[in-house]
Amino acid sequence: NRRAMMKFGGEVAYTIAEEFQAVNFDEQTLYLDGDIFIMGGVATIINNDVIFFFDNGVEYTVASTALDTLEMVRMADSLRIIREK
């Protein structure tokens, strides 16, 4: 698996993590606390200052204590890979 971590500082500091997930046919269970939000057809977990979701084989995390939840959702939605028809 490959992972990218990007930290942005300043007045509005935030961190974005992206990790490519290898195809794995074994089932796994991941327990997360938070609220479920559907973002463009993708289940997203929102927990305090963190948004976590999977999309097209990539695990995304957006974290910030400076951004409000709606701004983090907009940021997370902009990271998604939209497949062309």
Coordinates of N, CA and C in Angstrom, one line a residue:
N1 N 0.8 -1.2 0.0 CA 0.0 0.0 0.0 C 0.9 1.2 0.0
R2 N 0.4 2.3 -0.7 CA 1.2 3.5 -0.8 C 0.3 4.6 -0.1
R3 N 1.0 5.5 0.6 CA 0.3 6.5 1.4 C 0.9 7.9 1.1
A4 N 0.1 8.9 1.1 CA 0.5 10.3 0.9 C -0.1 11.1 2.1
M5 N 0.8 11.8 2.8 CA 0.3 12.7 3.9 C 0.7 14.1 3.5
M6 N -0.3 15.0 3.6 CA -0.1 16.4 3.2 C -0.6 17.3 4.4
K7 N 0.3 18.1 5.0 CA 0.0 18.9 6.1 C 0.1 20.4 5.6
F8 N -1.0 21.1 5.9 CA -1.0 22.5 5.5 C -1.1 23.4 6.8
G9 N -0.3 24.4 6.9 CA -0.2 25.2 8.1 C -0.9 26.5 7.9
G10 N -0.7 27.4 8.8 CA -1.2 28.8 8.7 C -2.4 28.9 9.7
E11 N -3.3 29.9 9.4 CA -4.4 30.2 10.2 C -5.4 29.0 10.2
V12 N -5.5 28.4 9.0 CA -6.5 27.3 8.8 C -5.6 26.0 8.5
A13 N -5.1 25.4 9.5 CA -4.3 24.2 9.4 C -5.1 23.0 9.2
Y14 N -4.7 22.1 8.3 CA -5.4 20.8 8.1 C -4.4 19.8 7.6
T15 N -4.8 18.5 7.7 CA -4.0 17.4 7.2 C -4.9 16.6 6.3
I16 N -4.3 16.1 5.2 CA -5.0 15.2 4.3 C -4.1 14.0 4.1
A17 N -4.7 12.8 4.3 CA -4.0 11.5 4.1 C -4.8 10.7 3.0
E18 N -4.0 10.1 2.1 CA -4.6 9.2 1.1 C -3.7 8.0 1.1
E19 N -4.4 6.8 1.1 CA -3.7 5.6 1.1 C -4.4 4.6 0.1
F20 N -3.6 4.2 -0.9 CA -4.1 3.2 -1.9 C -4.2 1.9 -1.2
Q21 N -5.3 1.2 -1.4 CA -5.6 -0.1 -0.8 C -5.4 -1.2 -1.8
A22 N -4.6 -2.2 -1.5 CA -4.4 -3.3 -2.4 C -5.7 -4.1 -2.4
V23 N -6.0 -4.8 -3.5 CA -7.1 -5.6 -3.6 C -6.9 -6.8 -2.7
N24 N -7.9 -7.0 -1.8 CA -7.8 -8.0 -0.8 C -9.2 -8.7 -0.7
F25 N -9.2 -10.0 -0.9 CA -10.5 -10.7 -1.0 C -10.9 -11.2 0.4
D26 N -10.1 -11.0 1.4 CA -10.5 -11.3 2.8 C -11.3 -10.2 3.3
E27 N -12.3 -10.6 4.1 CA -13.2 -9.6 4.7 C -12.4 -9.0 6.0
Q28 N -12.6 -7.7 6.2 CA -12.1 -7.1 7.4 C -13.2 -6.2 8.0
T29 N -13.1 -6.0 9.3 CA -14.1 -5.2 10.0 C -13.3 -4.0 10.5
L30 N -13.8 -2.8 10.3 CA -13.2 -1.6 10.8 C -14.2 -0.9 11.7
Y31 N -13.9 -0.7 13.0 CA -14.8 0.0 13.9 C -14.4 1.4 14.0
L32 N -15.4 2.3 13.7 CA -15.1 3.8 13.8 C -16.2 4.4 14.6
D33 N -15.9 5.4 15.4 CA -16.9 6.2 16.1 C -17.2 7.4 15.2
G34 N -18.4 7.8 15.2 CA -18.8 9.0 14.4 C -20.1 8.9 13.8
D35 N -20.5 10.0 13.1 CA -21.7 10.0 12.3 C -21.5 9.6 10.9
I36 N -22.5 8.9 10.3 CA -22.4 8.5 8.9 C -23.0 9.6 8.0
F37 N -22.3 10.0 7.0 CA -22.8 11.0 6.1 C -22.6 10.4 4.7
I38 N -23.6 10.5 3.8 CA -23.4 10.0 2.4 C -23.0 11.2 1.5
M39 N -21.8 11.1 1.0 CA -21.2 12.1 0.2 C -21.0 11.6 -1.3
G40 N -21.9 12.0 -2.1 CA -21.8 11.6 -3.5 C -21.9 10.1 -3.7
G41 N -22.7 9.4 -2.9 CA -22.8 7.9 -3.0 C -21.8 7.2 -2.2
V42 N -20.9 7.9 -1.4 CA -19.9 7.2 -0.6 C -20.2 7.5 0.8
A43 N -20.2 6.4 1.6 CA -20.4 6.5 3.1 C -19.2 7.2 3.7
T44 N -19.4 8.2 4.4 CA -18.3 9.0 5.1 C -18.5 9.0 6.6
I45 N -17.5 8.8 7.4 CA -17.6 8.9 8.8 C -17.0 10.2 9.3
I46 N -17.8 11.0 10.0 CA -17.4 12.3 10.5 C -17.3 12.1 12.0
N47 N -16.2 12.4 12.6 CA -15.9 12.2 14.0 C -15.1 13.4 14.5
N48 N -15.7 14.2 15.3 CA -15.1 15.4 15.9 C -14.4 16.2 14.8
D49 N -13.1 16.1 14.7 CA -12.3 16.9 13.7 C -11.8 16.1 12.6
V50 N -12.4 15.0 12.3 CA -11.8 14.0 11.3 C -13.0 13.6 10.4
I51 N -12.7 13.5 9.1 CA -13.6 12.9 8.1 C -12.8 11.7 7.5
F52 N -13.5 10.6 7.3 CA -12.8 9.3 6.9 C -13.7 8.6 5.9
F53 N -13.2 8.3 4.7 CA -14.0 7.5 3.7 C -13.1 6.8 2.7
F54 N -13.7 5.8 2.1 CA -13.0 5.0 1.0 C -13.7 5.4 -0.3
D55 N -13.0 5.5 -1.4 CA -13.5 5.7 -2.7 C -12.6 5.2 -3.8
N56 N -13.1 4.3 -4.6 CA -12.3 3.7 -5.7 C -10.9 3.2 -5.3
G57 N -10.9 2.5 -4.2 CA -9.7 1.8 -3.7 C -8.7 2.7 -3.0
V58 N -9.2 3.9 -2.6 CA -8.3 4.9 -1.9 C -9.0 5.2 -0.6
E59 N -8.2 5.1 0.5 CA -8.7 5.5 1.8 C -8.3 7.0 2.1
Y60 N -9.3 7.8 2.4 CA -9.0 9.2 2.6 C -9.3 9.6 4.1
T61 N -8.5 10.5 4.6 CA -8.7 11.1 5.9 C -8.4 12.6 5.8
V62 N -9.4 13.4 6.2 CA -9.2 14.9 6.3 C -9.3 15.2 7.8
A63 N -8.4 15.9 8.4 CA -8.4 16.3 9.8 C -8.0 17.8 10.0
S64 N -8.8 18.4 10.8 CA -8.5 19.8 11.1 C -9.3 20.2 12.4
T65 N -8.6 21.0 13.2 CA -9.3 21.6 14.4 C -9.7 23.0 14.0
A66 N -9.3 23.5 12.9 CA -9.6 24.9 12.5 C -10.7 25.0 11.5
L67 N -11.1 24.0 10.8 CA -12.2 24.0 9.8 C -13.5 23.5 10.5
D68 N -14.6 24.1 10.0 CA -15.9 23.5 10.5 C -16.2 22.3 9.6
T69 N -17.2 21.5 10.1 CA -17.5 20.3 9.5 C -17.9 20.4 8.0
L70 N -18.7 21.4 7.7 CA -19.2 21.6 6.3 C -18.0 21.9 5.4
E71 N -17.0 22.7 5.8 CA -15.9 23.0 5.0 C -15.0 21.7 4.8
M72 N -14.9 20.9 5.8 CA -14.2 19.6 5.7 C -14.9 18.7 4.7
V73 N -16.2 18.7 4.7 CA -17.0 17.8 3.8 C -16.7 18.3 2.4
R74 N -16.7 19.6 2.1 CA -16.5 20.1 0.8 C -15.1 19.8 0.3
M75 N -14.1 19.9 1.2 CA -12.7 19.5 0.9 C -12.6 18.0 0.6
A76 N -13.2 17.2 1.4 CA -13.2 15.8 1.2 C -13.8 15.4 -0.2
D77 N -15.0 16.0 -0.5 CA -15.7 15.8 -1.7 C -14.8 16.1 -2.9
S78 N -14.0 17.2 -2.8 CA -13.1 17.6 -3.9 C -12.0 16.6 -4.2
L79 N -11.7 15.8 -3.2 CA -10.6 14.8 -3.3 C -11.0 13.5 -4.1
R80 N -12.3 13.3 -4.1 CA -12.8 12.0 -4.7 C -12.5 11.9 -6.2
I81 N -12.2 10.7 -6.6 CA -11.9 10.4 -8.0 C -13.2 10.1 -8.8
I82 N -13.6 11.0 -9.7 CA -14.8 10.8 -10.4 C -14.5 10.1 -11.7
R83 N -15.1 9.0 -11.9 CA -14.8 8.2 -13.1 C -15.7 8.7 -14.3
E84 N -15.0 8.9 -15.4 CA -15.7 9.4 -16.6 C -16.5 8.3 -17.2
K85 N -17.7 8.6 -17.8 CA -18.5 7.6 -18.4 C -18.0 7.3 -19.8

